[in-house]
mmCIF file of C-alpha atoms and ligand atoms in Angstrom:
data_model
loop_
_atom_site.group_PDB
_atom_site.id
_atom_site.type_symbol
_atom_site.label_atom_id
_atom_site.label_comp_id
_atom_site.label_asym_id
_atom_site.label_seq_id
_atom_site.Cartn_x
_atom_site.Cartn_y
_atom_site.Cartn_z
ATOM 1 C CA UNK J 1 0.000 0.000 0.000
ATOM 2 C CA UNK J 2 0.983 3.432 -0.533
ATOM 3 C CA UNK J 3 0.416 6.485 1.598
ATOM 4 C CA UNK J 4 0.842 9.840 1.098
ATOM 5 C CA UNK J 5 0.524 12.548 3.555
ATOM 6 C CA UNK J 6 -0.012 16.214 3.154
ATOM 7 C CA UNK J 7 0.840 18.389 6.291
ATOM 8 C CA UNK J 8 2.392 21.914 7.138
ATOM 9 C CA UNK J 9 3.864 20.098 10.335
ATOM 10 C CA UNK J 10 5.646 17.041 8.355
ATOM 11 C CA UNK J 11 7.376 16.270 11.927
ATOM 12 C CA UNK J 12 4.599 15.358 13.690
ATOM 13 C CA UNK J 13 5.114 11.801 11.577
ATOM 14 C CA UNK J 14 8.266 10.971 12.912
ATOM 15 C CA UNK J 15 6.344 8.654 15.259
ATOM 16 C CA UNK J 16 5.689 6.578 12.316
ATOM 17 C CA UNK J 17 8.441 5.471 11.599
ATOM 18 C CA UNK J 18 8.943 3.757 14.902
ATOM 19 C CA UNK J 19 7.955 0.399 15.949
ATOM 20 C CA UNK J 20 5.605 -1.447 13.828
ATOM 21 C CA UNK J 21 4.356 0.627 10.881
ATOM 22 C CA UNK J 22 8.424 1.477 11.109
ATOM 23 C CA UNK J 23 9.279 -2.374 10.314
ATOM 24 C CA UNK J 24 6.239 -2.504 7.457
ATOM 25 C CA UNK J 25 7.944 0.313 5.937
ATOM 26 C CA UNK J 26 11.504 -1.179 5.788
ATOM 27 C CA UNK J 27 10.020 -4.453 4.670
ATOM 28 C CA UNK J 28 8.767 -2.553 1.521
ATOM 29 C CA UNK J 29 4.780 -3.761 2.585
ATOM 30 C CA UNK J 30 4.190 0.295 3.350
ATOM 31 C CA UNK J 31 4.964 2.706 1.152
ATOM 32 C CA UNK J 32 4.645 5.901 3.140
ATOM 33 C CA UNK J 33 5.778 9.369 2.317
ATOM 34 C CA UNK J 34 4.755 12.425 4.370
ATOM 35 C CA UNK J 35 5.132 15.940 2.587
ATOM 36 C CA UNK J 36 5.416 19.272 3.292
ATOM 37 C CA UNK J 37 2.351 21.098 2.007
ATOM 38 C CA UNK J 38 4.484 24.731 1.717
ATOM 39 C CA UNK J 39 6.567 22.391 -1.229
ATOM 40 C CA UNK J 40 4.008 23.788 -3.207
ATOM 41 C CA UNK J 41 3.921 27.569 -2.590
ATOM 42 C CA UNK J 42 5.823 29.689 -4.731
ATOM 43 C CA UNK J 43 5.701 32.870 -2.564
ATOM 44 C CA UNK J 44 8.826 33.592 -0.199
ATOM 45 C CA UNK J 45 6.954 33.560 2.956
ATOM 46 C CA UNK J 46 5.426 29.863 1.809
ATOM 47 C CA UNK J 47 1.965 31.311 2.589
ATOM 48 C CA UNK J 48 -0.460 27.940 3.171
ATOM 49 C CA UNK J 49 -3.690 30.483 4.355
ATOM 50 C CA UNK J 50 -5.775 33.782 3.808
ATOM 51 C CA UNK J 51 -8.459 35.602 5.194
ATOM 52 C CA UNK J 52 -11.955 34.174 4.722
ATOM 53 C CA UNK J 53 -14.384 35.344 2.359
ATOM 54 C CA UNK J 54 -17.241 36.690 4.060
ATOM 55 C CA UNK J 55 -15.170 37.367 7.156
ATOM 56 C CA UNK J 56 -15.331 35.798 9.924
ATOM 57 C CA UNK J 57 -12.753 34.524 12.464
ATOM 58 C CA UNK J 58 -9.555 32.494 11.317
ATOM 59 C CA UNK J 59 -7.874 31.784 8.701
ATOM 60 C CA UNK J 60 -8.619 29.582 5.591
ATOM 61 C CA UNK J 61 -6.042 27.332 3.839
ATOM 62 C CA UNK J 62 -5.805 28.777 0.528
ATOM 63 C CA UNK J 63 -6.148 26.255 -2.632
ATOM 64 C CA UNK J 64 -2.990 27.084 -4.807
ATOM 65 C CA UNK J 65 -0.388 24.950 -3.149
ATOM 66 C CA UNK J 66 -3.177 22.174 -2.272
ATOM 67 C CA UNK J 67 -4.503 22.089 -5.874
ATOM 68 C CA UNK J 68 -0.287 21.214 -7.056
ATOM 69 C CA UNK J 69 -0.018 18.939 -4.404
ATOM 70 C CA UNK J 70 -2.550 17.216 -5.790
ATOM 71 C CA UNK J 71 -1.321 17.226 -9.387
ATOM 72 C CA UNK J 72 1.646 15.429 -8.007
ATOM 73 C CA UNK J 73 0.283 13.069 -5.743
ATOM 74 C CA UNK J 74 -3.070 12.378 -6.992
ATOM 75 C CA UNK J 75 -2.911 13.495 -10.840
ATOM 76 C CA UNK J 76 -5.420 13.687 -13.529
ATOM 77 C CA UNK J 77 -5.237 10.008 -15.125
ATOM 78 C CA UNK J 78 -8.305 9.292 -17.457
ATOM 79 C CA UNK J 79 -8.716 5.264 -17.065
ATOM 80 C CA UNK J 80 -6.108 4.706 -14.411
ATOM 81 C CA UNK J 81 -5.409 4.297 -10.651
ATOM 82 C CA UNK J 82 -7.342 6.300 -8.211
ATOM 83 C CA UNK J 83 -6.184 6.881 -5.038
ATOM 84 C CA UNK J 84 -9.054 7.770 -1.957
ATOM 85 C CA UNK J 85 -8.503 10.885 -0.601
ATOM 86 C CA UNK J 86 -9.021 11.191 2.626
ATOM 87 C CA UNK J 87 -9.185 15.030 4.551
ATOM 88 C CA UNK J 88 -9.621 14.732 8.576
ATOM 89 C CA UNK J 89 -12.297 16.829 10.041
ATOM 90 C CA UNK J 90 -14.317 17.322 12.855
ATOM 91 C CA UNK J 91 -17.206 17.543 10.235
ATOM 92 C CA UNK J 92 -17.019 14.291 8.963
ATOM 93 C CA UNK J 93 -18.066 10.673 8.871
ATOM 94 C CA UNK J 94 -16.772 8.935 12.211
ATOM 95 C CA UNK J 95 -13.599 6.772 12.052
ATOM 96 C CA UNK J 96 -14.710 3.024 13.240
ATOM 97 C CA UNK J 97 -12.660 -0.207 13.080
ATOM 98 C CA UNK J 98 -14.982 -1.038 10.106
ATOM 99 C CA UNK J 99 -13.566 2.574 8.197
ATOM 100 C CA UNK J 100 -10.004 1.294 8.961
ATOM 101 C CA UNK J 101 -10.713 -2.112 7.386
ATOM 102 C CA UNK J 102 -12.345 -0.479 4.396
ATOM 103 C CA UNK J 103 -9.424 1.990 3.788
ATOM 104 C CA UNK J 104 -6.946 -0.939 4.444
ATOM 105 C CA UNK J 105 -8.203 -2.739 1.207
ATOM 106 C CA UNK J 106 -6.794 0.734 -0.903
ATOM 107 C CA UNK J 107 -3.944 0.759 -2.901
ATOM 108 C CA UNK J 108 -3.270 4.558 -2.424
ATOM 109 C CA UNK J 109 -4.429 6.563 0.375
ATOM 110 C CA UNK J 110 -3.727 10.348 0.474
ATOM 111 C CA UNK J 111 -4.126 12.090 3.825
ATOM 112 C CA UNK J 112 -4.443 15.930 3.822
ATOM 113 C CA UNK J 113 -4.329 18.176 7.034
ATOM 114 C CA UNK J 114 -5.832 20.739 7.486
ATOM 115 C CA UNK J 115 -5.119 23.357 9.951
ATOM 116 C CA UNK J 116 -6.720 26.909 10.593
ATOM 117 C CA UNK J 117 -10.546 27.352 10.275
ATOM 118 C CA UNK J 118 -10.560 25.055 7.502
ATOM 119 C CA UNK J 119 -9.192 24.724 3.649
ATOM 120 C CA UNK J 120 -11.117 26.400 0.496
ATOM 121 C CA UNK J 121 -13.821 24.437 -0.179
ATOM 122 C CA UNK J 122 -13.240 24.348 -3.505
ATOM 123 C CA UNK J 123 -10.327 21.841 -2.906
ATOM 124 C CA UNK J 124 -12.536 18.806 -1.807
ATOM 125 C CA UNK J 125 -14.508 19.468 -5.289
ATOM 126 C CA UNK J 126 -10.908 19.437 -7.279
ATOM 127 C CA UNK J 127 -9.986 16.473 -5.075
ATOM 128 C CA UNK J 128 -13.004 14.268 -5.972
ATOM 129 C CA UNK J 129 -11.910 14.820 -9.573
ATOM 130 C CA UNK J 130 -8.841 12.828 -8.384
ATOM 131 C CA UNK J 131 -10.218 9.890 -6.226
ATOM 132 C CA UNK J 132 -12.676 9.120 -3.642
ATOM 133 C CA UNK J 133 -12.941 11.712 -0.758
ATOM 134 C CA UNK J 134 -13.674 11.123 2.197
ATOM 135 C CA UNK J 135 -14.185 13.708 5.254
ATOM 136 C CA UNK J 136 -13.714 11.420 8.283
ATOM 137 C CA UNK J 137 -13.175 12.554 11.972
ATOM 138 C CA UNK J 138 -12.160 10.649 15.067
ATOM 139 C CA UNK J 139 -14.666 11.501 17.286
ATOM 140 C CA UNK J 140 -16.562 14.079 18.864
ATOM 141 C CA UNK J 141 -14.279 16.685 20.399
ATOM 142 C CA UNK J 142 -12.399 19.304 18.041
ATOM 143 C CA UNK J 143 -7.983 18.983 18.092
ATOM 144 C CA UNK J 144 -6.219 22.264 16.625
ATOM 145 C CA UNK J 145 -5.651 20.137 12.924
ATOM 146 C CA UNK J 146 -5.609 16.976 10.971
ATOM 147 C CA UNK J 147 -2.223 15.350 11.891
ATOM 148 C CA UNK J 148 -3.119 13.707 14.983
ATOM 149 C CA UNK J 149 -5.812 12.268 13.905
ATOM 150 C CA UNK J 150 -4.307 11.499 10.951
ATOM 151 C CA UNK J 151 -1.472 10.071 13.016
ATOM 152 C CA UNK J 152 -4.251 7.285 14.596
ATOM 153 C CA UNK J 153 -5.835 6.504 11.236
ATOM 154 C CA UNK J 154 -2.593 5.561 9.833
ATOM 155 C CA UNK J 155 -1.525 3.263 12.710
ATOM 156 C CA UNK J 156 -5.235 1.814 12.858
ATOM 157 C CA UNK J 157 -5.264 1.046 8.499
ATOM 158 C CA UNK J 158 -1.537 -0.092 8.525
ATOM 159 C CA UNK J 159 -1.856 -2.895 11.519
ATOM 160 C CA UNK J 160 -4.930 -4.313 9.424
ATOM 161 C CA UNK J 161 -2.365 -4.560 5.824
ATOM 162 C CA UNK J 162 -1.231 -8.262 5.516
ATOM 163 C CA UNK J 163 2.311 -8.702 6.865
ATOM 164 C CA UNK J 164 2.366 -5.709 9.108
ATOM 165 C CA UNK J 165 1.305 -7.620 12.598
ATOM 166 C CA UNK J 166 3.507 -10.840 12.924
ATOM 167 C CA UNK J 167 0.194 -13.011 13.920
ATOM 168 C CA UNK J 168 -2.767 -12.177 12.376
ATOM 169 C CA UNK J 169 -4.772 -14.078 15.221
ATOM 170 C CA UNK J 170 -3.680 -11.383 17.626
ATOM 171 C CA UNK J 171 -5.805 -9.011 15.045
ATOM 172 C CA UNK J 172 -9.373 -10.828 15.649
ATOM 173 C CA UNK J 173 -9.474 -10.840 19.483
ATOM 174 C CA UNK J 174 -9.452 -7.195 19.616
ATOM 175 C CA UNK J 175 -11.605 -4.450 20.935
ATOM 176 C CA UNK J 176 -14.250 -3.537 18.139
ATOM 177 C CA UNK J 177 -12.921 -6.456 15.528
ATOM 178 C CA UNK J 178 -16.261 -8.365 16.581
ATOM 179 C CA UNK J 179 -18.132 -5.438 18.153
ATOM 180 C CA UNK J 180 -17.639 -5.950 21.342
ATOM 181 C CA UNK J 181 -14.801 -4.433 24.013
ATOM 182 C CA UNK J 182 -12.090 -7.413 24.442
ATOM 183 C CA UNK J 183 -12.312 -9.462 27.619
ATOM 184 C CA UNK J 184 -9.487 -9.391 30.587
ATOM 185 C CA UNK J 185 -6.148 -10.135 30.384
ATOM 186 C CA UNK J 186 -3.944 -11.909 32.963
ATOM 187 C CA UNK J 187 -0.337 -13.246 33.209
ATOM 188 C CA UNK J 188 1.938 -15.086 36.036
ATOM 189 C CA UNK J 189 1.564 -15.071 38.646
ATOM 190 C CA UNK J 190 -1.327 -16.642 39.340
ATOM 191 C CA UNK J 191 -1.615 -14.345 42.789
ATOM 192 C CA UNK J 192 -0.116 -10.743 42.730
ATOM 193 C CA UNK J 193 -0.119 -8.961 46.117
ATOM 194 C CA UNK J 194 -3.338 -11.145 47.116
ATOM 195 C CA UNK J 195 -5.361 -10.665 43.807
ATOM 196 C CA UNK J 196 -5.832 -13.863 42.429
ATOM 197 C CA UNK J 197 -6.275 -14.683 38.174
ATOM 198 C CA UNK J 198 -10.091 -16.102 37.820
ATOM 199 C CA UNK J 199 -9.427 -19.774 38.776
ATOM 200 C CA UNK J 200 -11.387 -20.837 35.548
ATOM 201 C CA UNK J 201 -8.705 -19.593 33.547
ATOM 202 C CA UNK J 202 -6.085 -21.853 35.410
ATOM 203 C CA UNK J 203 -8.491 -24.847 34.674
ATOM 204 C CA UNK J 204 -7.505 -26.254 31.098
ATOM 205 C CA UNK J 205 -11.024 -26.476 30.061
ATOM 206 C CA UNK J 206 -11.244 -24.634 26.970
ATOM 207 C CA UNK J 207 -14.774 -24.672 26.183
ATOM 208 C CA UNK J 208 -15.326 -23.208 29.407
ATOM 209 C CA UNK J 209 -12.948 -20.597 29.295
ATOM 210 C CA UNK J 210 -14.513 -19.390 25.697
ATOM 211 C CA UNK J 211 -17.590 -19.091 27.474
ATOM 212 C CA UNK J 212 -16.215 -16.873 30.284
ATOM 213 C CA UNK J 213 -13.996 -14.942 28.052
ATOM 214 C CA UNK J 214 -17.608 -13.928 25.767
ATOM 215 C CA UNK J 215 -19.629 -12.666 29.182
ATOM 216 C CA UNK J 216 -17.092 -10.987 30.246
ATOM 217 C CA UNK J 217 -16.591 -9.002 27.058
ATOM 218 C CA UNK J 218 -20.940 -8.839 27.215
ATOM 219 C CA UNK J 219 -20.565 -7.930 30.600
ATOM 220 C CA UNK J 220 -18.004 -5.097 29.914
ATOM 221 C CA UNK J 221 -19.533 -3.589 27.016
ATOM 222 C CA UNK J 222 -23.152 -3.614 28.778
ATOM 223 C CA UNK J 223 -21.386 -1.170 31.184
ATOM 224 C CA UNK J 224 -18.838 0.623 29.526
ATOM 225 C CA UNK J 225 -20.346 0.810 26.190
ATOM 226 C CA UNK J 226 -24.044 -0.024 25.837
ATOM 227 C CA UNK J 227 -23.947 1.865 22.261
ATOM 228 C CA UNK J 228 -22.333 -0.922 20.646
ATOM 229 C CA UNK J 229 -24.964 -3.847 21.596
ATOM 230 C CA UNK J 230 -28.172 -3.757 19.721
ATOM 231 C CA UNK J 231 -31.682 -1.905 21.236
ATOM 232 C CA UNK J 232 -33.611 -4.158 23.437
ATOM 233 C CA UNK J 233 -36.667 -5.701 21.743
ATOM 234 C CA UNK J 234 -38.546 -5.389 24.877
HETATM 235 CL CL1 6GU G 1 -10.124 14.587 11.944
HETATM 236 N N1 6GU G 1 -9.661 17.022 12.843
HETATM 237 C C1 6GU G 1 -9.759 17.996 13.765
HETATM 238 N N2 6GU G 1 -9.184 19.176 13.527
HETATM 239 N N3 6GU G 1 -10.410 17.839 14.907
HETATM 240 C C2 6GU G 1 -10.962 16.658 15.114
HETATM 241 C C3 6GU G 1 -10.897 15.611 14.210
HETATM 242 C C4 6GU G 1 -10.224 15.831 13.059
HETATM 243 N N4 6GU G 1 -11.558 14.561 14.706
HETATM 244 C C5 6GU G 1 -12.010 14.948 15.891
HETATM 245 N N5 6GU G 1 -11.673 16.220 16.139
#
């Protein structure tokens, strides 16, 4: 897979190349490049933003150096590969394990951040000419511009590509991959300062522990997250 990603603060991708997206990318499975959106200004001040039309607080990102960006990472190609474009914001679709498996399937993802109030609408229109957009946000709470969220979408689509996590079974007992939260965790020993590990586990009857291991993760999501389970019929 390939990802590109757009930012004025290029740096705050470092992170990536760390750990286990790091290893994906020396392997050759991810192709990531992150780019510095003021590459494309021409000015000598690199100017990325402007005043709003119509006034208002803020700034707007203007669409010059986002529009050549574009030509270079997501050009004009009548019949061939389109990448999905994806632009973080507060205003969009909600990022769920099932978006992350989606985008995981895409041969090119290109991730622009915004900053300021926002970037000229006219951009997402000249991006959809390119690809599929999407506007997706990471929840409901508003961060000062795209690249940490950004930051978590990439980590949560690049686990998912085959090859990146060594066993693939430690990718379907997860929180959200069937729904529910994931059920508790223990290790030796089997009593730590007096707490003991839930004797069931220490039994060797694997049916049983199955069963325990699916109420507990019922159990858990009843309380922490009663959203995720269906409506009562009653
Ligand atoms: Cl994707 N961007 C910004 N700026 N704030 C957010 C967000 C994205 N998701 C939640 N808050």
């Amino acid at each position: 897979m390939r990802i590109d990603v757009l930012s004025i603060f290029p740096s705050y991708f470092d992170g990536l190349t760390l750990s286990l997206l790091g290893r994906a990318r020396d392997s050759g499975i991810l192709d990531l490049s992150v780019h510095d959106l003021r590459d494309w200004t021409h000015d000598r001040h690199r100017t990325v933003d402007d005043t709003p039309y119509g006034g208002g607080a803020g700034m707007v990102m203007k669409p010059e150096p986002w529009g050549l960006a574009l030509d270079d990472l997501a050009p004009a190609s009548p019949g061939g590969a389109r990448p999905t474009i994806v632009f973080p914001s507060p205003a969009g679709e909600v990022f769920r394990q099932s978006t992350a498996r989606d985008l995981a399937t895409r041969e090119h993802l290109v991730f622009g951040c915004g900053r300021y109030e926002g970037i000229d609408e006219r951009v997402f229109e000249e991006a959809s000419t390119r690809g599929e957009v999407r506007l997706i946000s990471l929840g409901d709470y508003v961060l000062n511009g795209g690249e940490v969220a950004v930051m978590a979408m990439v980590e949560a689509i690049g686990r998912l590509i085959p090859g990146v996590v060594g066993n693939p079974e430690s990718l379907v007992e997860e929180s959200h991959e069937d729904g529910l939260l994931e059920y508790p965790s223990y290790t030796k020993p089997a009593v730590w300062r007096g707490r003991e590990v839930p004797p069931i586990l220490l039994s060797g009857n694997h049916g049983a522990i199955a069963a325990w291991r699916r109420e507990q993760q019922l159990e858990r999501t009843r309380r922490r997250r009663p959203d995720l389970l269906p409506d009562d019929e009653d």
